[in-house]
Amino acid sequence: MGNVPTTVKHCLSYKQVIEEYPWFRSWLQEEKIITKHVYPEFVKIVEVGPRDGLQNEKEIVPTRVKIQLIDMLSTTGLSVIEATSFVSSKWVPQMADHTDVVKGIQRVPHVQYPVLTPNIQGFQDAVAAGATEVAVLGSASETFCRRNINCSISESMLRFEEVISTAKDRQIPVRGYVSCALGCPHEGHIEPSQVAEVAKKLYEMGCYEISLGDTVGVGTPGSMFKMLQKVMNDVPISALAVHCHDTYGQALPNILTALQMGVSVVDSAVAGLGGCPYAQGLSGNVSTEDVLYMLHGMGIETGVNLDKVIEAGDEKLKLDISIKVIPKIHIEMTSFK
Amino acid sequence: MAATMRLVNRTTFRLRMGQQYMSFSSAPKEKTACVKAAHALPQTVKIVEVGPRDGLQNEKTVVPTEAKINLINMLSESGLPVIEATSFVSPKWVPQMADQVEVMKGIIKKPGVSYPVLTPNLKGFQAALKAGASEVAIFGAASELFSKKNINCSVEESLQRFEEVMKAAKEAAVPVRGYVSCVVGCPYEGQVAPEKVAHVAKRLYSMGCYEISLGDTIGVGTPGSMTKMLEAVTKEVPVSALAVHCHDTYGQALANILIALQMGISVVDSSVAGLGGCPYAQGASGNVATEDVVYMLHGLGIQTGVDLSKLMEAGAFICRIINRKTSSKVAQATCKL
């Protein structure tokens, strides 16, 4: 057992251990440095470009282009592609063609195409259009909730309860989102307990997965850690996802932190679609390409072909992109593992 | 006894012989992963600001001497402890650094702040000393091809040149910082073996460099390759003498820096406003932005001594001078949100 047991046997105090065995302190220092992280072997990417991404782009994208984008993404290996949102077109004109999009896409086997359904009306329209998975969007911030969907958090939960129980009857899985998980554009700091409360409620109501969103991208590995630590007390890690915004350039280290804590589902948007809705010209969603590059570089499987994602982002969208993975410097990227 | 047992329970021990691990902790795997995520980050990180040298060297617009001096003075006021001021290379090769002597003589040297300068050879070193430099830096490469193409000699030949500089610096009691470029990948060779990086780092350290900055010159590194490289290097050079110099060409810089911090590194190179594009691909990012690094570090509760708003002022100043948008996402977001 080495030299330590002698110390333990003689019931020495820590101070005495350090004095008599000076190598002990350097062992502890060394261990801190060399500890290996435990990462998931596989990470599921939830591609939110066609919905969350396009929803925050100024230019209205034609329906056929949206369908083409989703169809291209369907060939990349992505297993979840959020297709559209059944919200009122009065509020979100970009998503006015939701029914046409859902009916027009080519559904690839083993790929899910969830759609946002903020209320029972939206849910029914979604199902009528052929949707087989839906999502509801909760918030950890009261002010954000009121300004975004015009009701309090508890009122929104009642709406979602209706959607979730109806979805359960129809055997349609529901994904839950919690926005403002690391900060609110109106309230500022959000307590991890606020996030945990909403996440827990959505999970208990029946959402199979809860995506925790850093809506204004203010989070850092520090706040991500604290928030996840709290939420993990109430929702199993396997049911958690992170949805990081890159507005302050923090998305990848935040995702890395989440992975180190056991999270294995990451939301991202092709070509970093979807600027910050609170300020023109700023980044929003983290780009799928950058996330894939990092994950593959860490030896984590995703099932996604990075080159095909780059193609999908490149070809269809002549918008100002924020991604940093540049195909031109393709120096055998697979060898950089 | 209780103190010792608590210590024992919290730590995994490694026997000196046979590398066997024993964990006295009964914490389940998920909790262990969670603990590791918050593991042993340094309390303080020293930022080495390379904007005025590495940054401007890779910017197309030649900046007037007065503006360079003003930039360095503003950076000094922001609390940065180390500001790489200029480079004593031949102006024929690097016209941006032709005013090296005027810059060195013109800056206000704030007490407690170091102003290292690059000195590729003895001639440069002597000129630097004459101009008032009190710290210098030398630049090795972990890739043979890169060394040949960059400074027209092999890695071994470059190390021999540096011996001369080291000898002269020792006599003049001038500290020397060593850089190793291409620590993860090379634009010509592709993947670089961690052992090669460790070899070059060890040579520089044994020669007398007080600190070795490991540079991901083309930004291809990921937390995966960074870990492997740092594991190899930390076997040869004490972690307290190491720094990381990450490029953000593939958006991986902050994630790579986080991994380095978790492995015990506490010195980070960065460039105000992300000055200095990638010299190997037009339009691509190069140096990571100091503002974004500081934002992450402060969010982690790590002290840097840097005043972020003063830093951003310096960044805004230089961007105005060279008529370029800042590459710092924090700076962009702070202006608009």
PDB file of N, CA, C and O in Angstrom, chain A residues 146-189:
ATOM      1  N   ARG A 146     -42.344  36.760 -19.391  1.00  0.00           N
ATOM      2  CA  ARG A 146     -43.435  37.717 -19.659  1.00  0.00           C
ATOM      3  C   ARG A 146     -43.216  38.436 -20.981  1.00  0.00           C
ATOM      4  O   ARG A 146     -44.144  38.608 -21.762  1.00  0.00           O
ATOM      5  N   ARG A 147     -41.980  38.836 -21.229  1.00  0.00           N
ATOM      6  CA  ARG A 147     -41.732  39.618 -22.452  1.00  0.00           C
ATOM      7  C   ARG A 147     -41.743  38.738 -23.696  1.00  0.00           C
ATOM      8  O   ARG A 147     -42.070  39.188 -24.777  1.00  0.00           O
ATOM      9  N   ASN A 148     -41.388  37.484 -23.500  1.00  0.00           N
ATOM     10  CA  ASN A 148     -41.277  36.594 -24.655  1.00  0.00           C
ATOM     11  C   ASN A 148     -42.607  35.972 -25.055  1.00  0.00           C
ATOM     12  O   ASN A 148     -42.946  35.914 -26.232  1.00  0.00           O
ATOM     13  N   ILE A 149     -43.334  35.438 -24.044  1.00  0.00           N
ATOM     14  CA  ILE A 149     -44.604  34.774 -24.360  1.00  0.00           C
ATOM     15  C   ILE A 149     -45.781  35.337 -23.559  1.00  0.00           C
ATOM     16  O   ILE A 149     -46.824  34.708 -23.437  1.00  0.00           O
ATOM     17  N   ASN A 150     -45.566  36.494 -22.979  1.00  0.00           N
ATOM     18  CA  ASN A 150     -46.664  37.267 -22.416  1.00  0.00           C
ATOM     19  C   ASN A 150     -47.408  36.606 -21.258  1.00  0.00           C
ATOM     20  O   ASN A 150     -48.618  36.758 -21.116  1.00  0.00           O
ATOM     21  N   CYS A 151     -46.667  35.822 -20.469  1.00  0.00           N
ATOM     22  CA  CYS A 151     -47.296  35.232 -19.281  1.00  0.00           C
ATOM     23  C   CYS A 151     -46.213  34.916 -18.266  1.00  0.00           C
ATOM     24  O   CYS A 151     -45.028  34.987 -18.574  1.00  0.00           O
ATOM     25  N   SER A 152     -46.618  34.549 -17.038  1.00  0.00           N
ATOM     26  CA  SER A 152     -45.633  34.220 -16.007  1.00  0.00           C
ATOM     27  C   SER A 152     -45.114  32.802 -16.239  1.00  0.00           C
ATOM     28  O   SER A 152     -45.685  32.052 -17.047  1.00  0.00           O
ATOM     29  N   ILE A 153     -44.064  32.424 -15.492  1.00  0.00           N
ATOM     30  CA  ILE A 153     -43.507  31.072 -15.607  1.00  0.00           C
ATOM     31  C   ILE A 153     -44.572  30.038 -15.245  1.00  0.00           C
ATOM     32  O   ILE A 153     -44.766  29.051 -15.971  1.00  0.00           O
ATOM     33  N   SER A 154     -45.298  30.286 -14.146  1.00  0.00           N
ATOM     34  CA  SER A 154     -46.292  29.278 -13.729  1.00  0.00           C
ATOM     35  C   SER A 154     -47.432  29.170 -14.744  1.00  0.00           C
ATOM     36  O   SER A 154     -47.922  28.080 -15.004  1.00  0.00           O
ATOM     37  N   GLU A 155     -47.812  30.290 -15.339  1.00  0.00           N
ATOM     38  CA  GLU A 155     -48.851  30.230 -16.384  1.00  0.00           C
ATOM     39  C   GLU A 155     -48.336  29.447 -17.584  1.00  0.00           C
ATOM     40  O   GLU A 155     -49.056  28.649 -18.184  1.00  0.00           O
ATOM     41  N   SER A 156     -47.067  29.664 -17.928  1.00  0.00           N
ATOM     42  CA  SER A 156     -46.505  28.942 -19.076  1.00  0.00           C
ATOM     43  C   SER A 156     -46.477  27.446 -18.793  1.00  0.00           C
ATOM     44  O   SER A 156     -46.743  26.632 -19.680  1.00  0.00           O
ATOM     45  N   MET A 157     -46.196  27.082 -17.549  1.00  0.00           N
ATOM     46  CA  MET A 157     -46.163  25.656 -17.179  1.00  0.00           C
ATOM     47  C   MET A 157     -47.538  25.014 -17.374  1.00  0.00           C
ATOM     48  O   MET A 157     -47.638  23.855 -17.791  1.00  0.00           O
ATOM     49  N   LEU A 158     -48.584  25.780 -17.091  1.00  0.00           N
ATOM     50  CA  LEU A 158     -49.945  25.238 -17.283  1.00  0.00           C
ATOM     51  C   LEU A 158     -50.196  24.971 -18.757  1.00  0.00           C
ATOM     52  O   LEU A 158     -50.761  23.933 -19.135  1.00  0.00           O
ATOM     53  N   ARG A 159     -49.722  25.915 -19.585  1.00  0.00           N
ATOM     54  CA  ARG A 159     -49.891  25.720 -21.036  1.00  0.00           C
ATOM     55  C   ARG A 159     -49.150  24.470 -21.485  1.00  0.00           C
ATOM     56  O   ARG A 159     -49.652  23.658 -22.261  1.00  0.00           O
ATOM     57  N   PHE A 160     -47.894  24.333 -20.960  1.00  0.00           N
ATOM     58  CA  PHE A 160     -47.072  23.199 -21.381  1.00  0.00           C
ATOM     59  C   PHE A 160     -47.642  21.876 -20.880  1.00  0.00           C
ATOM     60  O   PHE A 160     -47.567  20.860 -21.553  1.00  0.00           O
ATOM     61  N   GLU A 161     -48.260  21.951 -19.703  1.00  0.00           N
ATOM     62  CA  GLU A 161     -48.845  20.729 -19.147  1.00  0.00           C
ATOM     63  C   GLU A 161     -49.898  20.180 -20.100  1.00  0.00           C
ATOM     64  O   GLU A 161     -49.996  18.969 -20.334  1.00  0.00           O
ATOM     65  N   GLU A 162     -50.677  21.099 -20.651  1.00  0.00           N
ATOM     66  CA  GLU A 162     -51.724  20.706 -21.600  1.00  0.00           C
ATOM     67  C   GLU A 162     -51.093  20.050 -22.825  1.00  0.00           C
ATOM     68  O   GLU A 162     -51.533  18.983 -23.277  1.00  0.00           O
ATOM     69  N   VAL A 163     -50.037  20.675 -23.336  1.00  0.00           N
ATOM     70  CA  VAL A 163     -49.350  20.126 -24.514  1.00  0.00           C
ATOM     71  C   VAL A 163     -48.768  18.757 -24.194  1.00  0.00           C
ATOM     72  O   VAL A 163     -48.959  17.790 -24.938  1.00  0.00           O
ATOM     73  N   ILE A 164     -48.074  18.675 -23.060  1.00  0.00           N
ATOM     74  CA  ILE A 164     -47.378  17.437 -22.719  1.00  0.00           C
ATOM     75  C   ILE A 164     -48.353  16.288 -22.466  1.00  0.00           C
ATOM     76  O   ILE A 164     -48.128  15.156 -22.925  1.00  0.00           O
ATOM     77  N   SER A 165     -49.467  16.567 -21.787  1.00  0.00           N
ATOM     78  CA  SER A 165     -50.392  15.450 -21.513  1.00  0.00           C
ATOM     79  C   SER A 165     -51.089  15.007 -22.797  1.00  0.00           C
ATOM     80  O   SER A 165     -51.277  13.815 -23.033  1.00  0.00           O
ATOM     81  N   THR A 166     -51.402  15.951 -23.681  1.00  0.00           N
ATOM     82  CA  THR A 166     -51.995  15.583 -24.965  1.00  0.00           C
ATOM     83  C   THR A 166     -50.982  14.799 -25.794  1.00  0.00           C
ATOM     84  O   THR A 166     -51.322  13.795 -26.439  1.00  0.00           O
ATOM     85  N   ALA A 167     -49.740  15.260 -25.761  1.00  0.00           N
ATOM     86  CA  ALA A 167     -48.681  14.572 -26.499  1.00  0.00           C
ATOM     87  C   ALA A 167     -48.496  13.145 -25.983  1.00  0.00           C
ATOM     88  O   ALA A 167     -48.288  12.210 -26.758  1.00  0.00           O
ATOM     89  N   LYS A 168     -48.620  12.988 -24.652  1.00  0.00           N
ATOM     90  CA  LYS A 168     -48.454  11.667 -24.041  1.00  0.00           C
ATOM     91  C   LYS A 168     -49.525  10.733 -24.581  1.00  0.00           C
ATOM     92  O   LYS A 168     -49.252   9.584 -24.947  1.00  0.00           O
ATOM     93  N   ASP A 169     -50.776  11.235 -24.639  1.00  0.00           N
ATOM     94  CA  ASP A 169     -51.879  10.419 -25.175  1.00  0.00           C
ATOM     95  C   ASP A 169     -51.602   9.986 -26.596  1.00  0.00           C
ATOM     96  O   ASP A 169     -51.969   8.885 -27.002  1.00  0.00           O
ATOM     97  N   ARG A 170     -50.954  10.871 -27.372  1.00  0.00           N
ATOM     98  CA  ARG A 170     -50.677  10.551 -28.773  1.00  0.00           C
ATOM     99  C   ARG A 170     -49.317   9.877 -28.942  1.00  0.00           C
ATOM    100  O   ARG A 170     -48.876   9.662 -30.059  1.00  0.00           O
ATOM    101  N   GLN A 171     -48.643   9.619 -27.812  1.00  0.00           N
ATOM    102  CA  GLN A 171     -47.318   9.000 -27.807  1.00  0.00           C
ATOM    103  C   GLN A 171     -46.307   9.812 -28.611  1.00  0.00           C
ATOM    104  O   GLN A 171     -45.504   9.259 -29.380  1.00  0.00           O
ATOM    105  N   ILE A 172     -46.401  11.089 -28.430  1.00  0.00           N
ATOM    106  CA  ILE A 172     -45.449  11.976 -29.096  1.00  0.00           C
ATOM    107  C   ILE A 172     -44.475  12.508 -28.047  1.00  0.00           C
ATOM    108  O   ILE A 172     -44.897  13.126 -27.068  1.00  0.00           O
ATOM    109  N   PRO A 173     -43.158  12.228 -28.226  1.00  0.00           N
ATOM    110  CA  PRO A 173     -42.187  12.707 -27.236  1.00  0.00           C
ATOM    111  C   PRO A 173     -42.097  14.233 -27.232  1.00  0.00           C
ATOM    112  O   PRO A 173     -42.262  14.876 -28.269  1.00  0.00           O
ATOM    113  N   VAL A 174     -41.827  14.773 -26.032  1.00  0.00           N
ATOM    114  CA  VAL A 174     -41.714  16.227 -25.884  1.00  0.00           C
ATOM    115  C   VAL A 174     -40.363  16.590 -25.285  1.00  0.00           C
ATOM    116  O   VAL A 174     -39.949  16.029 -24.272  1.00  0.00           O
ATOM    117  N   ARG A 175     -39.683  17.518 -25.902  1.00  0.00           N
ATOM    118  CA  ARG A 175     -38.401  18.021 -25.385  1.00  0.00           C
ATOM    119  C   ARG A 175     -38.685  19.354 -24.703  1.00  0.00           C
ATOM    120  O   ARG A 175     -39.482  20.157 -25.199  1.00  0.00           O
ATOM    121  N   GLY A 176     -38.026  19.589 -23.572  1.00  0.00           N
ATOM    122  CA  GLY A 176     -38.243  20.856 -22.875  1.00  0.00           C
ATOM    123  C   GLY A 176     -37.011  21.740 -22.964  1.00  0.00           C
ATOM    124  O   GLY A 176     -35.882  21.255 -22.920  1.00  0.00           O
ATOM    125  N   TYR A 177     -37.221  23.033 -23.128  1.00  0.00           N
ATOM    126  CA  TYR A 177     -36.122  23.992 -23.116  1.00  0.00           C
ATOM    127  C   TYR A 177     -36.271  24.878 -21.886  1.00  0.00           C
ATOM    128  O   TYR A 177     -37.394  25.226 -21.507  1.00  0.00           O
ATOM    129  N   VAL A 178     -35.130  25.251 -21.305  1.00  0.00           N
ATOM    130  CA  VAL A 178     -35.165  26.286 -20.264  1.00  0.00           C
ATOM    131  C   VAL A 178     -34.246  27.402 -20.747  1.00  0.00           C
ATOM    132  O   VAL A 178     -33.033  27.205 -20.871  1.00  0.00           O
ATOM    133  N   SER A 179     -34.835  28.540 -21.030  1.00  0.00           N
ATOM    134  CA  SER A 179     -33.997  29.638 -21.514  1.00  0.00           C
ATOM    135  C   SER A 179     -33.477  30.451 -20.320  1.00  0.00           C
ATOM    136  O   SER A 179     -33.950  30.291 -19.196  1.00  0.00           O
ATOM    137  N   CYS A 180     -32.495  31.310 -20.591  1.00  0.00           N
ATOM    138  CA  CYS A 180     -31.881  32.170 -19.555  1.00  0.00           C
ATOM    139  C   CYS A 180     -31.258  31.354 -18.427  1.00  0.00           C
ATOM    140  O   CYS A 180     -31.298  31.763 -17.270  1.00  0.00           O
ATOM    141  N   ALA A 181     -30.713  30.202 -18.769  1.00  0.00           N
ATOM    142  CA  ALA A 181     -30.158  29.328 -17.728  1.00  0.00           C
ATOM    143  C   ALA A 181     -28.904  29.913 -17.070  1.00  0.00           C
ATOM    144  O   ALA A 181     -28.544  29.514 -15.961  1.00  0.00           O
ATOM    145  N   LEU A 182     -28.228  30.809 -17.758  1.00  0.00           N
ATOM    146  CA  LEU A 182     -27.005  31.382 -17.177  1.00  0.00           C
ATOM    147  C   LEU A 182     -27.049  32.902 -17.091  1.00  0.00           C
ATOM    148  O   LEU A 182     -26.060  33.548 -16.755  1.00  0.00           O
ATOM    149  N   GLY A 183     -28.211  33.454 -17.393  1.00  0.00           N
ATOM    150  CA  GLY A 183     -28.333  34.919 -17.324  1.00  0.00           C
ATOM    151  C   GLY A 183     -29.489  35.385 -18.177  1.00  0.00           C
ATOM    152  O   GLY A 183     -29.863  34.715 -19.145  1.00  0.00           O
ATOM    153  N   CYS A 184     -30.058  36.515 -17.802  1.00  0.00           N
ATOM    154  CA  CYS A 184     -31.228  37.047 -18.517  1.00  0.00           C
ATOM    155  C   CYS A 184     -30.917  38.438 -19.044  1.00  0.00           C
ATOM    156  O   CYS A 184     -30.309  39.236 -18.331  1.00  0.00           O
ATOM    157  N   PRO A 185     -31.342  38.747 -20.268  1.00  0.00           N
ATOM    158  CA  PRO A 185     -31.065  40.092 -20.801  1.00  0.00           C
ATOM    159  C   PRO A 185     -31.760  41.189 -20.000  1.00  0.00           C
ATOM    160  O   PRO A 185     -31.351  42.342 -20.059  1.00  0.00           O
ATOM    161  N   HIS A 186     -32.811  40.829 -19.253  1.00  0.00           N
ATOM    162  CA  HIS A 186     -33.549  41.830 -18.475  1.00  0.00           C
ATOM    163  C   HIS A 186     -33.182  41.767 -16.997  1.00  0.00           C
ATOM    164  O   HIS A 186     -32.947  42.789 -16.365  1.00  0.00           O
ATOM    165  N   GLU A 187     -33.137  40.563 -16.435  1.00  0.00           N
ATOM    166  CA  GLU A 187     -32.895  40.424 -14.990  1.00  0.00           C
ATOM    167  C   GLU A 187     -31.425  40.322 -14.626  1.00  0.00           C
ATOM    168  O   GLU A 187     -31.060  40.466 -13.473  1.00  0.00           O
ATOM    169  N   GLY A 188     -30.597  39.995 -15.590  1.00  0.00           N
ATOM    170  CA  GLY A 188     -29.177  39.819 -15.271  1.00  0.00           C
ATOM    171  C   GLY A 188     -28.930  38.426 -14.726  1.00  0.00           C
ATOM    172  O   GLY A 188     -29.276  37.439 -15.344  1.00  0.00           O
ATOM    173  N   HIS A 189     -28.366  38.356 -13.513  1.00  0.00           N
ATOM    174  CA  HIS A 189     -27.992  37.075 -12.909  1.00  0.00           C
ATOM    175  C   HIS A 189     -29.223  36.209 -12.637  1.00  0.00           C
ATOM    176  O   HIS A 189     -30.254  36.696 -12.182  1.00  0.00           O
TER     177      HIS A 189
END
